[in-house]
XYZ file of C-alpha atoms in Angstrom:
502
model
C 178.826 71.916 49.939
C 175.046 71.117 49.697
C 172.699 72.513 52.203
C 171.867 69.829 54.248
C 168.248 69.717 56.004
C 166.634 67.727 58.953
C 164.862 64.685 57.877
C 161.207 65.179 58.551
C 161.500 69.023 58.623
C 159.698 71.046 55.641
C 161.995 72.367 52.616
C 162.969 75.859 52.780
C 161.088 78.045 50.884
C 157.788 75.599 50.905
C 154.899 76.235 53.619
C 154.405 73.331 55.990
C 150.947 71.075 54.877
C 148.173 71.095 57.286
C 148.100 68.403 59.386
C 145.058 66.146 59.384
C 143.668 64.924 62.268
C 142.522 61.270 62.204
C 140.094 59.641 64.302
C 140.579 56.297 65.389
C 137.825 53.599 64.816
C 136.698 53.497 68.311
C 136.278 56.868 68.495
C 134.147 56.868 65.478
C 132.039 54.178 66.644
C 131.732 56.171 69.994
C 130.460 59.356 68.192
C 128.100 57.294 66.047
C 126.620 55.394 68.936
C 125.671 58.916 70.803
C 123.958 60.315 67.678
C 122.156 57.252 67.027
C 118.451 57.731 66.804
C 119.195 61.416 66.397
C 118.624 63.776 63.093
C 122.599 63.980 62.584
C 122.996 60.171 62.854
C 124.760 60.224 59.402
C 127.612 62.671 60.433
C 131.173 61.811 59.412
C 134.614 63.411 60.088
C 135.593 65.668 57.416
C 138.938 64.305 56.319
C 139.671 66.544 53.013
C 143.115 68.226 53.161
C 142.170 71.910 54.530
C 143.249 74.341 57.248
C 142.509 72.675 60.807
C 141.455 74.578 63.512
C 142.942 73.782 66.874
C 141.272 71.679 69.556
C 140.932 74.993 71.831
C 139.129 76.920 69.202
C 136.620 73.858 68.415
C 136.101 73.655 72.284
C 135.750 77.116 72.953
C 133.082 77.310 70.063
C 131.152 74.134 71.420
C 130.856 75.516 74.701
C 129.643 78.849 73.064
C 127.225 76.713 71.368
C 126.141 74.796 74.220
C 125.571 78.225 76.135
C 123.411 79.557 74.027
C 121.238 76.678 73.008
C 121.008 75.803 77.236
C 120.267 79.281 77.904
C 117.458 79.892 75.216
C 115.468 77.058 76.506
C 116.892 73.725 74.747
C 116.708 70.491 76.729
C 120.018 68.768 77.179
C 119.649 65.944 74.615
C 119.485 68.485 71.955
C 122.358 70.278 73.115
C 124.616 67.544 73.246
C 123.503 66.110 69.834
C 124.523 69.521 68.362
C 127.608 69.313 70.164
C 128.710 65.900 69.361
C 128.083 66.386 65.580
C 130.027 69.389 65.369
C 132.854 67.881 67.205
C 132.896 64.573 64.892
C 132.396 66.728 61.689
C 135.569 68.637 62.921
C 137.583 65.140 63.852
C 137.758 66.463 67.498
C 137.318 63.318 69.467
C 137.404 61.303 71.989
C 135.300 64.314 73.552
C 133.624 64.039 76.631
C 130.616 66.329 77.710
C 129.276 66.696 81.533
C 125.867 69.044 82.057
C 126.123 69.696 86.021
C 122.740 71.876 86.315
C 124.658 75.177 86.252
C 127.577 74.696 83.775
C 128.864 72.441 80.871
C 132.379 70.725 81.158
C 134.049 69.537 77.858
C 136.972 67.196 77.986
C 139.307 66.654 74.687
C 141.802 63.593 75.694
C 143.392 62.213 72.999
C 145.870 59.533 73.469
C 149.050 60.957 72.222
C 148.627 64.689 74.127
C 147.682 65.659 77.584
C 143.842 66.142 78.296
C 141.954 69.775 77.473
C 139.141 70.488 79.762
C 137.068 73.627 79.637
C 134.245 74.706 81.922
C 131.327 77.335 81.271
C 128.930 78.310 83.309
C 125.492 78.415 81.875
C 122.975 81.369 83.201
C 119.241 80.363 81.932
C 117.365 83.160 81.440
C 114.404 81.743 79.987
C 113.082 80.820 76.614
C 114.318 82.463 73.574
C 113.141 80.434 70.218
C 114.383 82.699 68.006
C 117.959 82.570 69.008
C 117.592 78.491 69.314
C 116.459 78.165 65.923
C 119.507 80.472 64.631
C 121.972 78.276 66.636
C 120.351 75.190 65.380
C 120.829 76.577 61.761
C 124.531 77.211 62.407
C 125.094 73.684 63.339
C 123.050 72.569 60.420
C 125.292 74.396 58.119
C 128.438 73.066 59.993
C 127.373 69.705 59.363
C 126.240 69.771 55.649
C 129.550 71.833 54.769
C 128.041 75.021 53.950
C 130.166 76.696 56.667
C 133.798 76.930 57.773
C 134.711 77.066 61.849
C 135.439 80.893 61.333
C 132.244 81.629 59.387
C 130.016 79.841 62.175
C 131.972 81.674 65.039
C 131.084 84.967 63.586
C 127.579 83.946 62.816
C 127.219 82.713 66.499
C 128.416 85.913 67.969
C 125.795 87.519 65.625
C 123.210 85.495 67.169
C 124.047 86.121 70.677
C 124.394 89.816 69.910
C 120.735 89.826 68.477
C 118.154 91.939 70.128
C 114.859 89.911 71.493
C 112.547 89.326 68.477
C 109.919 90.862 69.615
C 109.757 94.114 71.902
C 108.965 93.694 75.841
C 105.671 95.222 75.655
C 104.298 93.064 72.789
C 105.246 89.748 74.954
C 103.528 91.159 77.921
C 100.422 91.877 75.980
C 100.781 88.053 74.648
C 101.018 86.165 77.930
C 98.059 88.303 78.981
C 95.879 87.285 76.207
C 97.096 83.789 77.032
C 95.629 84.477 80.207
C 92.048 85.388 78.593
C 92.376 82.315 76.460
C 93.399 79.716 79.273
C 90.392 80.975 81.244
C 87.919 80.845 78.803
C 88.766 77.478 77.559
C 88.214 76.661 81.170
C 84.752 77.801 80.774
C 84.911 80.994 82.863
C 83.115 83.453 80.249
C 84.516 86.685 79.133
C 84.243 88.387 82.296
C 87.092 86.295 83.721
C 88.765 86.308 80.694
C 88.815 90.027 80.892
C 89.733 90.017 84.767
C 92.592 87.424 83.645
C 93.968 89.797 81.450
C 94.297 92.743 83.336
C 95.407 90.814 86.337
C 97.782 89.182 84.124
C 99.701 92.748 83.239
C 99.733 93.542 86.753
C 101.300 90.433 87.996
C 103.715 90.703 85.216
C 104.664 94.005 85.747
C 104.884 93.701 89.858
C 107.075 90.537 89.425
C 109.419 92.350 87.173
C 109.798 95.154 89.925
C 110.434 92.628 92.845
C 112.901 90.684 90.761
C 114.806 93.783 89.650
C 115.165 94.746 93.631
C 117.056 90.887 94.103
C 114.063 89.274 95.434
C 114.239 85.559 94.737
C 111.714 83.932 92.474
C 110.129 81.895 95.170
C 109.263 84.610 96.893
C 107.949 86.486 94.161
C 106.034 83.571 92.631
C 104.453 83.140 96.062
C 103.394 86.338 96.516
C 101.714 86.475 92.748
C 99.827 83.434 93.814
C 98.737 84.697 97.122
C 97.632 88.009 95.551
C 95.730 86.388 92.480
C 93.883 84.047 94.918
C 92.760 87.220 97.081
C 91.818 89.194 94.076
C 89.656 86.467 92.672
C 87.934 85.821 96.499
C 87.472 89.810 96.552
C 85.949 89.429 93.132
C 83.288 86.986 94.214
C 82.211 89.000 97.358
C 81.822 91.908 95.360
C 79.710 89.883 93.036
C 81.573 90.818 89.829
C 82.373 87.105 89.317
C 80.616 83.803 90.745
C 82.921 81.309 92.416
C 83.562 79.310 89.079
C 84.594 82.492 86.917
C 87.085 83.501 89.895
C 88.617 79.943 89.556
C 89.164 80.155 86.286
C 90.513 83.327 86.179
C 93.217 82.667 89.001
C 93.797 79.277 87.550
C 95.070 80.985 84.103
C 97.308 83.155 86.371
C 98.686 80.002 87.927
C 98.974 77.859 84.977
C 101.092 80.920 83.801
C 103.208 81.523 86.782
C 104.369 77.731 86.302
C 107.265 77.252 84.452
C 105.975 74.976 81.979
C 108.867 74.929 79.300
C 111.202 73.872 82.071
C 108.697 71.300 83.406
C 108.299 70.107 79.510
C 112.538 70.301 79.267
C 112.938 68.410 82.843
C 110.812 65.700 81.390
C 112.809 65.480 78.473
C 115.964 65.204 80.337
C 115.036 62.892 83.131
C 113.834 60.288 80.024
C 116.940 60.918 78.296
C 119.046 60.034 80.947
C 120.556 63.408 81.761
C 119.857 62.995 85.747
C 122.081 65.843 86.709
C 120.338 68.137 84.659
C 117.037 66.496 85.620
C 117.749 67.111 89.025
C 118.664 70.566 88.732
C 115.564 71.469 86.863
C 113.814 69.547 89.568
C 114.710 71.637 92.229
C 114.053 74.691 90.453
C 110.559 73.714 89.554
C 109.889 71.787 92.764
C 110.543 75.259 94.665
C 108.346 77.583 92.369
C 105.302 74.646 92.626
C 105.839 74.796 96.278
C 105.573 78.669 96.409
C 102.238 78.733 94.464
C 100.856 76.135 96.629
C 101.705 78.285 99.563
C 100.813 81.333 98.166
C 97.609 80.635 96.910
C 95.878 79.660 100.289
C 97.641 82.353 102.084
C 95.908 84.806 99.713
C 92.577 82.954 100.707
C 93.573 83.235 104.035
C 93.992 86.833 103.998
C 90.281 87.236 102.808
C 89.036 85.062 105.668
C 90.740 87.827 108.282
C 88.566 90.150 106.505
C 85.509 88.227 107.096
C 84.616 87.508 103.500
C 82.754 84.044 103.269
C 82.607 82.419 100.228
C 81.467 78.781 99.622
C 82.433 77.403 96.460
C 81.087 73.689 96.983
C 79.249 71.882 94.512
C 80.531 74.087 91.465
C 82.257 72.517 88.546
C 83.593 74.254 85.690
C 82.327 73.495 82.120
C 84.733 73.257 78.952
C 83.474 75.115 75.864
C 81.998 73.774 72.860
C 84.924 72.067 70.685
C 84.636 74.892 67.557
C 85.001 77.688 70.352
C 87.966 75.904 72.102
C 89.998 75.344 68.930
C 89.287 79.023 68.293
C 90.655 79.944 71.645
C 93.475 77.745 71.005
C 94.656 79.373 67.852
C 94.853 82.609 69.909
C 97.062 81.028 72.326
C 99.485 79.692 70.215
C 99.968 82.853 68.227
C 100.060 84.823 71.608
C 102.731 82.268 72.897
C 104.808 82.562 69.813
C 105.529 86.553 70.942
C 105.949 85.341 74.602
C 109.022 82.569 73.569
C 110.247 84.941 71.113
C 109.736 82.409 68.150
C 110.304 83.733 64.573
C 107.481 85.003 62.459
C 108.173 82.207 60.015
C 107.234 79.157 62.568
C 103.867 81.145 63.365
C 101.490 79.823 61.270
C 103.065 76.407 61.757
C 102.870 76.141 65.360
C 99.579 77.228 64.988
C 98.271 74.733 62.857
C 100.030 72.043 65.070
C 98.448 73.277 68.195
C 95.174 73.038 66.904
C 95.589 69.618 65.811
C 96.834 68.537 69.334
C 93.847 70.241 70.471
C 91.407 68.481 68.541
C 93.219 65.170 69.267
C 93.115 66.039 73.235
C 89.704 66.510 73.006
C 88.799 63.727 71.036
C 90.449 61.666 72.769
C 88.990 62.927 76.420
C 85.642 62.251 74.516
C 86.524 58.615 74.297
C 86.951 58.414 77.809
C 90.609 58.219 78.086
C 92.114 60.184 81.417
C 93.756 63.478 81.348
C 96.982 61.989 81.678
C 97.036 59.616 78.958
C 95.312 62.013 76.586
C 97.526 64.724 77.156
C 100.452 62.359 76.531
C 98.936 60.624 73.316
C 98.363 64.367 72.302
C 101.779 65.437 72.637
C 103.648 62.436 70.739
C 101.698 63.420 67.668
C 102.804 66.966 68.364
C 106.426 65.632 68.728
C 106.055 63.826 65.196
C 104.594 66.594 63.725
C 107.236 68.980 65.071
C 110.143 67.087 64.458
C 109.315 66.580 60.514
C 108.241 70.247 60.100
C 111.546 71.354 61.924
C 113.590 69.570 59.532
C 111.707 70.947 56.609
C 112.093 74.532 58.033
C 115.639 73.812 59.266
C 114.802 74.972 62.590
C 114.698 73.530 66.025
C 112.083 71.213 66.735
C 111.377 73.711 70.180
C 110.547 76.285 68.123
C 107.637 74.849 66.638
C 106.752 72.503 70.024
C 106.375 75.127 72.438
C 104.385 77.248 71.332
C 101.966 74.663 70.052
C 101.694 72.858 73.551
C 101.258 75.813 75.238
C 98.265 76.985 72.973
C 96.458 73.615 73.349
C 97.862 71.273 76.442
C 97.868 73.351 79.245
C 95.945 71.892 82.091
C 93.538 74.977 82.687
C 90.649 72.979 83.491
C 92.617 70.641 85.970
C 94.039 73.774 87.683
C 90.592 75.500 88.372
C 89.127 72.458 89.775
C 91.904 72.301 92.442
C 91.424 76.004 92.905
C 87.736 75.401 93.912
C 89.081 72.554 96.120
C 91.136 75.234 97.711
C 88.726 77.611 98.354
C 86.480 75.225 99.532
C 88.855 73.914 102.236
C 88.682 69.896 100.790
C 91.756 68.636 102.230
C 92.686 66.791 98.973
C 93.332 70.286 97.374
C 97.117 70.161 97.363
C 97.136 66.684 95.970
C 94.838 67.588 93.068
C 96.952 70.688 92.337
C 100.128 68.509 91.784
C 98.120 65.994 90.146
C 97.090 68.843 87.366
C 100.722 70.201 87.258
C 101.946 66.729 86.385
C 100.026 66.988 83.425
C 103.097 68.629 81.979
C 105.215 65.736 82.812
C 103.060 63.798 80.168
C 103.761 66.733 77.538
C 107.380 66.062 77.812
C 107.352 62.456 77.777
C 104.984 62.549 74.868
C 107.215 65.124 72.834
C 110.485 62.806 73.765
C 108.566 59.581 72.250
C 107.065 61.677 69.185
C 110.340 62.831 68.272
C 112.121 59.375 68.327
C 109.375 58.042 66.071
C 109.664 60.484 63.553
C 113.460 61.303 63.381
C 113.793 58.947 60.655
C 111.700 60.649 58.557
C 112.894 64.123 59.545
C 116.430 62.810 58.676
C 115.123 61.841 54.944
C 113.396 65.525 54.715
C 116.523 67.068 55.761
C 118.914 65.576 52.936
C 115.943 66.493 50.438
C 115.294 70.184 52.172
C 116.598 72.554 49.511
C 119.552 74.409 51.142
C 118.766 78.239 52.170
C 121.271 80.867 53.700
C 121.041 81.776 57.219
C 119.930 85.380 57.957
C 121.297 88.093 60.073
C 124.743 86.416 60.627
C 128.290 87.242 59.134
C 130.009 85.149 56.681
C 133.761 86.368 57.018
C 135.708 83.397 56.499
C 139.373 84.806 57.496
C 141.415 82.771 59.377
C 140.921 82.723 63.132
C 144.055 83.193 65.507
C 142.394 82.099 68.588
C 138.703 82.191 70.386
C 138.870 83.499 73.529
C 136.818 82.127 76.656
C 136.032 85.766 77.791
C 134.076 86.883 74.472
C 134.507 88.000 71.052
C 133.054 89.836 67.970
C 133.209 89.721 64.278
C 136.061 92.240 64.702
C 138.677 89.957 65.104
C 138.043 89.047 68.990
C 138.999 92.650 70.159
C 135.582 93.663 71.928
C 134.635 91.327 74.836
C 130.943 89.977 74.534
C 128.292 92.181 76.459
C 124.585 91.440 77.435
C 122.342 91.077 74.785
C 120.637 94.887 74.380
C 117.171 95.011 75.751
């Protein structure tokens, strides 16, 4: 009797053909709506016959990708765009994302199978623009068929295991040099700049010591603000600095104590509609600002107990000439590239764009436009330039924009004047300080608008760009059995992922 086979089962001796997932039209429309206005607006599902990775594997990869990008300083809109682009490319829809401040939830809920829900807690450790740029390149490779999922997983693991792009001591020196630049741009002179450098190094080391012993950032920031204002007042009493110079020195430290990358990403999240993330960021930012607002007058009060009387009333800080201000902008942007761990190839671009934004800000101020409006317009210009350049260089927009705005748009003069009001006992000093800090919100809003304006041109630049190989990643394309939540490595998933080497 001839051998019978069950209808629909694979014939003996023949491997089953991989099943290709297909997306319903309404799911495709939903994905395209979520990508509309982004650089990946034209992404379409890959329907070519090939081995299909399981939904669990793709969701795990998307969670790892979101974790890396958020922990590296990306705004939420960029993370959502990357995850939706990858999942759409690999035929995984409908996919729901929820960002709740400290975690990311992804739900895959097809009509014919039970929903798959996974949550990942995100521990943000500041900005690492080199790591963010590499993650962005992996997404770009996936979208443009230059990687399969196995290669992308191994590449992301390699990015997670990379040490910091620049050593810690170089980042500390870069932040101290940034303090020199901000103090001198506010008109403090070389003495105030030198004082800001020395004081900034001391604050960095002491802050790291306190944090390492479990003190919350609120108390660390408050103590740093108090020490800075007390030392500034003592410098006036000793005759080393006059009140204007001391105010610019302390202002540089206060500006650098502010979480300005978080301020900007908070504005971006709030404008882009990610309310939960915006609220979480706002709570953290509000605590830091409150600690500084309390710490600065506390340091001045300590010097009053020592019977040190300083009368800074009537002193107004003077800005530098345009050529000197732009020269210091170059120094600031380059130094901040080391502070934010940006890659070497973006440093010249960030410096040039920072000079352009600084010149635009100075020109708008000379035309009589208020600081808030002038900063917003300069940030729009910076957002346009950074978006187009990032597409051409195949890197993250933040990798260029963050060092550039830190070099040109931070409100050093406004904070200096607010501190003078603090020292003179003005009742409006706290409001002046909050108004100075709000300039950072104008930076975030301007970057969002500039990115929206430049995105169509950036898409065209990306299509014309010459494809390059991503550096420092593995290209193993062997099949994966599973991508584990607990961690994996390029050796097949047998070694749990550990902390990044320091």
